[in-house]
mmCIF file of C-alpha atoms in Angstrom:
data_model
loop_
_atom_site.group_PDB
_atom_site.id
_atom_site.type_symbol
_atom_site.label_atom_id
_atom_site.label_comp_id
_atom_site.label_asym_id
_atom_site.label_seq_id
_atom_site.Cartn_x
_atom_site.Cartn_y
_atom_site.Cartn_z
ATOM 1 C CA UNK A 1 124.394 91.150 169.442
ATOM 2 C CA UNK A 2 121.581 92.590 171.224
ATOM 3 C CA UNK A 3 122.173 94.422 174.940
ATOM 4 C CA UNK A 4 120.116 95.375 178.100
ATOM 5 C CA UNK A 5 120.415 99.095 179.346
ATOM 6 C CA UNK A 6 119.118 101.646 181.698
ATOM 7 C CA UNK A 7 117.834 104.351 179.087
ATOM 8 C CA UNK A 8 119.366 107.255 180.530
ATOM 9 C CA UNK A 9 123.292 104.790 179.691
ATOM 10 C CA UNK A 10 124.768 107.159 176.424
ATOM 11 C CA UNK A 11 125.908 105.078 174.019
ATOM 12 C CA UNK A 12 129.241 105.142 171.774
ATOM 13 C CA UNK A 13 129.560 106.370 168.633
ATOM 14 C CA UNK A 14 133.486 106.400 167.979
ATOM 15 C CA UNK A 15 133.955 102.632 167.230
ATOM 16 C CA UNK A 16 137.365 100.930 166.202
ATOM 17 C CA UNK A 17 137.492 100.191 162.402
ATOM 18 C CA UNK A 18 136.558 96.944 161.762
ATOM 19 C CA UNK A 19 139.301 94.324 160.091
ATOM 20 C CA UNK A 20 139.987 93.832 156.873
ATOM 21 C CA UNK A 21 137.260 92.194 154.744
ATOM 22 C CA UNK A 22 134.521 93.281 157.535
ATOM 23 C CA UNK A 23 133.028 96.012 157.480
ATOM 24 C CA UNK A 24 129.809 95.876 161.072
ATOM 25 C CA UNK A 25 130.848 98.476 163.655
ATOM 26 C CA UNK A 26 129.099 99.014 166.716
ATOM 27 C CA UNK A 27 125.888 96.757 168.412
ATOM 28 C CA UNK A 28 122.025 96.564 168.745
ATOM 29 C CA UNK A 29 121.205 97.526 172.264
ATOM 30 C CA UNK A 30 117.804 97.069 174.087
ATOM 31 C CA UNK A 31 116.607 99.916 176.775
ATOM 32 C CA UNK A 32 114.419 100.220 179.346
ATOM 33 C CA UNK A 33 111.905 103.521 179.485
ATOM 34 C CA UNK A 34 111.358 105.794 182.034
ATOM 35 C CA UNK A 35 107.476 107.139 182.625
ATOM 36 C CA UNK A 36 108.384 110.776 181.417
ATOM 37 C CA UNK A 37 110.338 109.139 178.405
ATOM 38 C CA UNK A 38 109.326 109.824 175.246
ATOM 39 C CA UNK A 39 111.009 108.180 172.232
ATOM 40 C CA UNK A 40 112.880 111.706 170.638
ATOM 41 C CA UNK A 41 114.878 111.331 174.698
ATOM 42 C CA UNK A 42 115.713 107.660 174.109
ATOM 43 C CA UNK A 43 117.154 108.461 170.766
ATOM 44 C CA UNK A 44 118.883 111.263 171.960
ATOM 45 C CA UNK A 45 120.260 110.087 174.721
ATOM 46 C CA UNK A 46 121.668 107.641 172.492
ATOM 47 C CA UNK A 47 122.540 109.121 169.979
ATOM 48 C CA UNK A 48 120.297 108.415 167.084
ATOM 49 C CA UNK A 49 117.908 109.825 164.892
ATOM 50 C CA UNK A 50 114.156 110.050 165.011
ATOM 51 C CA UNK A 51 113.170 108.285 162.208
ATOM 52 C CA UNK A 52 115.755 105.289 162.854
ATOM 53 C CA UNK A 53 114.248 104.787 166.236
ATOM 54 C CA UNK A 54 110.971 105.342 165.348
ATOM 55 C CA UNK A 55 111.418 102.448 162.186
ATOM 56 C CA UNK A 56 113.344 99.516 164.493
ATOM 57 C CA UNK A 57 110.439 100.297 167.352
ATOM 58 C CA UNK A 58 107.444 100.318 164.875
ATOM 59 C CA UNK A 59 104.798 98.950 167.705
ATOM 60 C CA UNK A 60 106.261 101.717 170.155
ATOM 61 C CA UNK A 61 104.590 104.340 170.834
ATOM 62 C CA UNK A 62 106.101 107.945 169.708
ATOM 63 C CA UNK A 63 105.282 110.506 172.510
ATOM 64 C CA UNK A 64 103.765 107.543 175.578
ATOM 65 C CA UNK A 65 105.749 104.704 175.186
ATOM 66 C CA UNK A 66 105.677 104.231 179.416
ATOM 67 C CA UNK A 67 107.323 103.891 181.615
ATOM 68 C CA UNK A 68 109.761 100.184 181.460
ATOM 69 C CA UNK A 69 108.755 99.611 177.269
ATOM 70 C CA UNK A 70 111.703 97.695 175.980
ATOM 71 C CA UNK A 71 113.220 100.174 173.180
ATOM 72 C CA UNK A 72 115.418 98.763 170.084
ATOM 73 C CA UNK A 73 118.255 101.015 169.793
ATOM 74 C CA UNK A 74 119.917 100.661 165.956
ATOM 75 C CA UNK A 75 123.454 101.142 166.931
ATOM 76 C CA UNK A 76 124.876 98.416 164.377
ATOM 77 C CA UNK A 77 125.885 99.447 160.867
ATOM 78 C CA UNK A 78 127.413 98.289 158.104
ATOM 79 C CA UNK A 79 130.113 101.200 156.762
ATOM 80 C CA UNK A 80 128.795 102.780 153.449
ATOM 81 C CA UNK A 81 130.653 101.502 150.273
ATOM 82 C CA UNK A 82 133.294 104.442 150.014
ATOM 83 C CA UNK A 83 137.036 105.078 150.946
ATOM 84 C CA UNK A 84 136.986 104.850 153.980
ATOM 85 C CA UNK A 85 138.778 108.912 154.841
ATOM 86 C CA UNK A 86 137.327 112.345 155.797
ATOM 87 C CA UNK A 87 133.526 112.943 156.276
ATOM 88 C CA UNK A 88 130.436 110.226 154.683
ATOM 89 C CA UNK A 89 127.201 112.064 154.844
ATOM 90 C CA UNK A 90 124.769 109.163 153.679
ATOM 91 C CA UNK A 91 120.873 110.677 153.369
ATOM 92 C CA UNK A 92 118.762 108.196 153.379
ATOM 93 C CA UNK A 93 120.234 106.407 156.362
ATOM 94 C CA UNK A 94 120.411 110.036 157.491
ATOM 95 C CA UNK A 95 123.831 109.482 159.169
ATOM 96 C CA UNK A 96 126.953 110.804 158.981
ATOM 97 C CA UNK A 97 130.429 108.986 158.772
ATOM 98 C CA UNK A 98 133.818 110.420 159.768
ATOM 99 C CA UNK A 99 137.190 108.562 159.481
ATOM 100 C CA UNK A 100 139.937 110.342 161.044
ATOM 101 C CA UNK A 101 143.330 111.210 160.032
ATOM 102 C CA UNK A 102 145.124 107.686 161.517
ATOM 103 C CA UNK A 103 147.465 107.922 164.297
ATOM 104 C CA UNK A 104 150.971 105.734 164.128
ATOM 105 C CA UNK A 105 151.065 103.173 166.531
ATOM 106 C CA UNK A 106 146.722 102.926 166.793
ATOM 107 C CA UNK A 107 144.008 100.920 164.954
ATOM 108 C CA UNK A 108 141.952 103.446 162.575
ATOM 109 C CA UNK A 109 138.619 104.170 164.163
ATOM 110 C CA UNK A 110 135.215 105.578 162.665
ATOM 111 C CA UNK A 111 132.937 108.221 164.411
ATOM 112 C CA UNK A 112 129.335 107.867 163.572
ATOM 113 C CA UNK A 113 126.570 110.771 164.416
ATOM 114 C CA UNK A 114 122.654 111.248 163.287
ATOM 115 C CA UNK A 115 122.123 114.182 161.043
ATOM 116 C CA UNK A 116 118.793 115.912 159.866
ATOM 117 C CA UNK A 117 119.222 116.608 156.055
ATOM 118 C CA UNK A 118 117.068 118.376 153.516
ATOM 119 C CA UNK A 119 113.424 118.098 152.134
ATOM 120 C CA UNK A 120 112.703 117.142 149.467
ATOM 121 C CA UNK A 121 112.220 120.242 147.741
ATOM 122 C CA UNK A 122 115.393 122.351 149.529
ATOM 123 C CA UNK A 123 117.208 118.379 148.924
ATOM 124 C CA UNK A 124 120.836 118.142 150.294
ATOM 125 C CA UNK A 125 122.942 117.953 147.201
ATOM 126 C CA UNK A 126 124.878 114.967 146.100
ATOM 127 C CA UNK A 127 128.236 114.297 145.585
ATOM 128 C CA UNK A 128 132.476 114.769 146.016
ATOM 129 C CA UNK A 129 133.519 118.020 148.224
ATOM 130 C CA UNK A 130 135.404 119.390 151.495
ATOM 131 C CA UNK A 131 134.979 121.476 154.325
ATOM 132 C CA UNK A 132 136.200 124.687 152.885
ATOM 133 C CA UNK A 133 135.813 126.973 157.091
ATOM 134 C CA UNK A 134 135.415 125.376 160.386
ATOM 135 C CA UNK A 135 133.445 128.473 162.101
ATOM 136 C CA UNK A 136 132.586 128.616 165.981
ATOM 137 C CA UNK A 137 129.450 130.735 166.860
ATOM 138 C CA UNK A 138 128.296 131.065 163.165
ATOM 139 C CA UNK A 139 125.661 133.380 162.586
ATOM 140 C CA UNK A 140 123.279 132.996 160.111
ATOM 141 C CA UNK A 141 122.016 135.030 157.163
ATOM 142 C CA UNK A 142 118.941 134.066 155.256
ATOM 143 C CA UNK A 143 118.511 133.854 151.540
ATOM 144 C CA UNK A 144 116.227 135.360 150.455
ATOM 145 C CA UNK A 145 114.218 131.918 149.446
ATOM 146 C CA UNK A 146 114.093 131.241 152.677
ATOM 147 C CA UNK A 147 112.562 134.618 153.464
ATOM 148 C CA UNK A 148 110.250 134.704 151.303
ATOM 149 C CA UNK A 149 109.501 131.044 151.994
ATOM 150 C CA UNK A 150 108.420 132.317 155.736
ATOM 151 C CA UNK A 151 106.608 135.030 154.561
ATOM 152 C CA UNK A 152 104.048 133.564 152.255
ATOM 153 C CA UNK A 153 103.610 131.853 155.769
ATOM 154 C CA UNK A 154 103.007 135.009 157.287
ATOM 155 C CA UNK A 155 105.979 135.542 159.382
ATOM 156 C CA UNK A 156 109.787 137.666 158.454
ATOM 157 C CA UNK A 157 113.531 136.510 159.054
ATOM 158 C CA UNK A 158 115.340 139.208 159.532
ATOM 159 C CA UNK A 159 118.227 140.046 157.321
ATOM 160 C CA UNK A 160 120.865 138.105 159.776
ATOM 161 C CA UNK A 161 120.279 136.550 162.956
ATOM 162 C CA UNK A 162 123.475 136.946 165.425
ATOM 163 C CA UNK A 163 124.776 134.045 166.976
ATOM 164 C CA UNK A 164 122.418 132.675 170.503
ATOM 165 C CA UNK A 165 119.912 130.652 171.678
ATOM 166 C CA UNK A 166 117.775 131.558 168.454
ATOM 167 C CA UNK A 167 120.201 131.428 165.814
ATOM 168 C CA UNK A 168 119.261 128.322 164.028
ATOM 169 C CA UNK A 169 122.443 126.954 163.720
ATOM 170 C CA UNK A 170 123.880 126.499 166.921
ATOM 171 C CA UNK A 171 127.556 127.015 168.215
ATOM 172 C CA UNK A 172 129.426 125.297 165.663
ATOM 173 C CA UNK A 173 128.906 125.316 161.727
ATOM 174 C CA UNK A 174 131.259 123.502 159.310
ATOM 175 C CA UNK A 175 131.057 124.806 155.839
ATOM 176 C CA UNK A 176 131.303 123.350 152.903
ATOM 177 C CA UNK A 177 132.813 124.231 149.140
ATOM 178 C CA UNK A 178 129.458 123.875 148.157
ATOM 179 C CA UNK A 179 128.140 127.222 147.871
ATOM 180 C CA UNK A 180 125.477 127.734 151.024
ATOM 181 C CA UNK A 181 125.878 124.479 152.355
ATOM 182 C CA UNK A 182 127.199 123.506 156.349
ATOM 183 C CA UNK A 183 127.244 120.573 158.433
ATOM 184 C CA UNK A 184 126.086 123.108 161.607
ATOM 185 C CA UNK A 185 124.538 122.592 165.163
ATOM 186 C CA UNK A 186 121.078 123.186 165.985
ATOM 187 C CA UNK A 187 118.657 124.300 168.299
ATOM 188 C CA UNK A 188 115.465 122.087 167.443
ATOM 189 C CA UNK A 189 117.190 119.554 168.074
ATOM 190 C CA UNK A 190 114.106 117.212 168.035
ATOM 191 C CA UNK A 191 114.741 117.791 164.080
ATOM 192 C CA UNK A 192 117.769 115.615 164.171
ATOM 193 C CA UNK A 193 117.611 112.546 161.912
ATOM 194 C CA UNK A 194 114.591 113.699 159.745
ATOM 195 C CA UNK A 195 114.049 115.960 156.834
ATOM 196 C CA UNK A 196 113.678 119.103 158.081
ATOM 197 C CA UNK A 197 116.214 121.079 156.716
ATOM 198 C CA UNK A 198 116.386 123.413 153.917
ATOM 199 C CA UNK A 199 119.359 121.209 152.851
ATOM 200 C CA UNK A 200 122.107 122.056 155.568
ATOM 201 C CA UNK A 201 122.612 119.062 157.339
ATOM 202 C CA UNK A 202 122.362 119.075 161.276
ATOM 203 C CA UNK A 203 123.518 117.167 164.244
ATOM 204 C CA UNK A 204 122.756 117.372 167.913
ATOM 205 C CA UNK A 205 124.840 120.332 169.285
ATOM 206 C CA UNK A 206 126.978 117.493 171.494
ATOM 207 C CA UNK A 207 128.060 115.616 168.157
ATOM 208 C CA UNK A 208 128.381 118.937 166.130
ATOM 209 C CA UNK A 209 130.903 120.028 169.458
ATOM 210 C CA UNK A 210 132.742 117.265 169.327
ATOM 211 C CA UNK A 211 132.341 116.824 165.282
ATOM 212 C CA UNK A 212 133.949 120.402 165.253
ATOM 213 C CA UNK A 213 136.485 120.021 167.706
ATOM 214 C CA UNK A 214 138.127 116.796 165.599
ATOM 215 C CA UNK A 215 137.388 117.645 161.444
ATOM 216 C CA UNK A 216 140.279 119.924 159.819
ATOM 217 C CA UNK A 217 139.813 122.398 157.113
ATOM 218 C CA UNK A 218 140.306 120.470 153.694
ATOM 219 C CA UNK A 219 138.665 117.141 155.086
ATOM 220 C CA UNK A 220 136.621 115.769 152.474
ATOM 221 C CA UNK A 221 133.117 114.907 152.464
ATOM 222 C CA UNK A 222 131.300 112.686 150.178
ATOM 223 C CA UNK A 223 127.203 113.332 150.311
ATOM 224 C CA UNK A 224 126.276 109.476 148.522
ATOM 225 C CA UNK A 225 122.873 107.625 148.415
ATOM 226 C CA UNK A 226 122.944 104.445 149.223
ATOM 227 C CA UNK A 227 119.651 102.942 150.818
ATOM 228 C CA UNK A 228 120.885 99.099 150.932
ATOM 229 C CA UNK A 229 124.210 98.046 152.137
ATOM 230 C CA UNK A 230 125.900 94.602 152.598
ATOM 231 C CA UNK A 231 128.713 94.062 154.017
ATOM 232 C CA UNK A 232 130.656 90.533 155.995
ATOM 233 C CA UNK A 233 131.104 90.141 160.477
ATOM 234 C CA UNK A 234 133.000 86.944 161.013
ATOM 235 C CA UNK A 235 131.878 85.647 158.215
ATOM 236 C CA UNK A 236 128.428 86.167 157.872
ATOM 237 C CA UNK A 237 127.018 88.094 155.059
ATOM 238 C CA UNK A 238 124.487 90.912 156.618
ATOM 239 C CA UNK A 239 122.259 93.301 154.876
ATOM 240 C CA UNK A 240 120.838 96.708 155.950
ATOM 241 C CA UNK A 241 117.836 99.103 154.485
ATOM 242 C CA UNK A 242 116.228 101.814 155.035
ATOM 243 C CA UNK A 243 113.674 103.802 153.254
ATOM 244 C CA UNK A 244 115.135 105.211 149.900
ATOM 245 C CA UNK A 245 114.502 109.502 149.863
ATOM 246 C CA UNK A 246 110.954 110.600 148.689
ATOM 247 C CA UNK A 247 112.020 110.786 145.432
ATOM 248 C CA UNK A 248 113.465 108.326 144.361
ATOM 249 C CA UNK A 249 110.746 106.113 145.513
ATOM 250 C CA UNK A 250 108.218 106.155 142.623
ATOM 251 C CA UNK A 251 110.965 104.720 140.143
ATOM 252 C CA UNK A 252 112.474 102.166 143.470
ATOM 253 C CA UNK A 253 108.950 101.442 144.656
ATOM 254 C CA UNK A 254 109.073 97.437 144.133
ATOM 255 C CA UNK A 255 111.993 96.965 142.731
ATOM 256 C CA UNK A 256 114.482 95.017 144.413
ATOM 257 C CA UNK A 257 117.504 95.095 141.902
ATOM 258 C CA UNK A 258 119.182 97.620 143.856
ATOM 259 C CA UNK A 259 118.896 95.550 147.270
ATOM 260 C CA UNK A 260 119.854 92.627 145.288
ATOM 261 C CA UNK A 261 122.613 94.006 143.728
ATOM 262 C CA UNK A 262 124.302 95.703 146.462
ATOM 263 C CA UNK A 263 124.184 91.882 148.198
ATOM 264 C CA UNK A 264 125.958 89.975 145.766
ATOM 265 C CA UNK A 265 128.379 93.309 145.084
ATOM 266 C CA UNK A 266 129.102 92.016 148.186
ATOM 267 C CA UNK A 267 129.196 88.297 147.922
ATOM 268 C CA UNK A 268 131.531 88.645 145.118
ATOM 269 C CA UNK A 269 134.319 89.067 148.076
ATOM 270 C CA UNK A 270 133.175 85.645 149.479
ATOM 271 C CA UNK A 271 131.949 81.796 148.656
ATOM 272 C CA UNK A 272 128.013 82.334 150.288
ATOM 273 C CA UNK A 273 124.670 80.907 150.157
ATOM 274 C CA UNK A 274 122.520 84.171 150.323
ATOM 275 C CA UNK A 275 118.317 83.492 151.955
ATOM 276 C CA UNK A 276 117.150 86.058 149.108
ATOM 277 C CA UNK A 277 113.706 85.377 150.834
ATOM 278 C CA UNK A 278 115.528 87.314 154.143
ATOM 279 C CA UNK A 279 116.745 89.626 151.789
ATOM 280 C CA UNK A 280 113.950 90.540 150.121
ATOM 281 C CA UNK A 281 111.150 90.763 153.704
ATOM 282 C CA UNK A 282 114.623 93.277 154.923
ATOM 283 C CA UNK A 283 114.619 95.555 151.739
ATOM 284 C CA UNK A 284 110.879 96.127 152.673
ATOM 285 C CA UNK A 285 110.530 96.620 156.119
ATOM 286 C CA UNK A 286 113.714 99.087 155.512
ATOM 287 C CA UNK A 287 113.768 99.047 159.612
ATOM 288 C CA UNK A 288 117.895 100.199 159.700
ATOM 289 C CA UNK A 289 118.778 97.173 161.486
ATOM 290 C CA UNK A 290 121.627 94.928 159.731
ATOM 291 C CA UNK A 291 120.137 91.714 159.021
ATOM 292 C CA UNK A 292 122.207 88.496 159.094
ATOM 293 C CA UNK A 293 121.382 86.785 154.670
ATOM 294 C CA UNK A 294 123.375 84.523 154.313
ATOM 295 C CA UNK A 295 124.435 80.186 155.518
#
């Protein structure tokens, strides 16, 4: 599932849904960097978040990879264990999945994008909600809590920030039925794929433009917490691990039960022998790349 490509070749993020019983989409690529590239540049060129490309390439310098460095682009995904409808936002993965309504005579599809999410002290809430409005060129009205935070750091925020290059919401926003929460663009794209926001969900400008054009008002939005995923691909069971959210790590540290439970649940779909050493190593490494764990 590894392929080689130039660093400036964009990775498509719309996939045909896998056959019934399978749950992996995409592919992993290996790219060569140019002398001017940072790891953040490579991530954006291939529609990957910063943390996920950094975890996939722990030995690569983030800011000076050097010309010709081989970088893994982790674009192969186990679909989250949810209904395949609407928007699914998996917080530990820092990735959004959108299942467009199926069109008659055409195969079902899934679109996926990296996202930035709320910091530990401004966590993005879990649960089922919906898109309540679509807002082009949104103005931003910073809540009092954010203005107070800036004031404590010696800065100030106005009550309203008009649309434009200084607006942190970017050019498009999907308002959620959760009061105060948006899925939106950003004027700071380097924060996509990290925990940097005050709870809202950030996409690259080019990604929110695409998602905004596709999504309808009323689309369900499931915000989930699945650091571990398992699924089948061509008769082989795969396991994918991401670092748990910081607020969960003390409870999950050295606790393999959640990872084992995910693998066991998927393995019940078909008869399989599990290599538990591979599961343990993948859970500890948490590189976000699916690993074959059955034989």
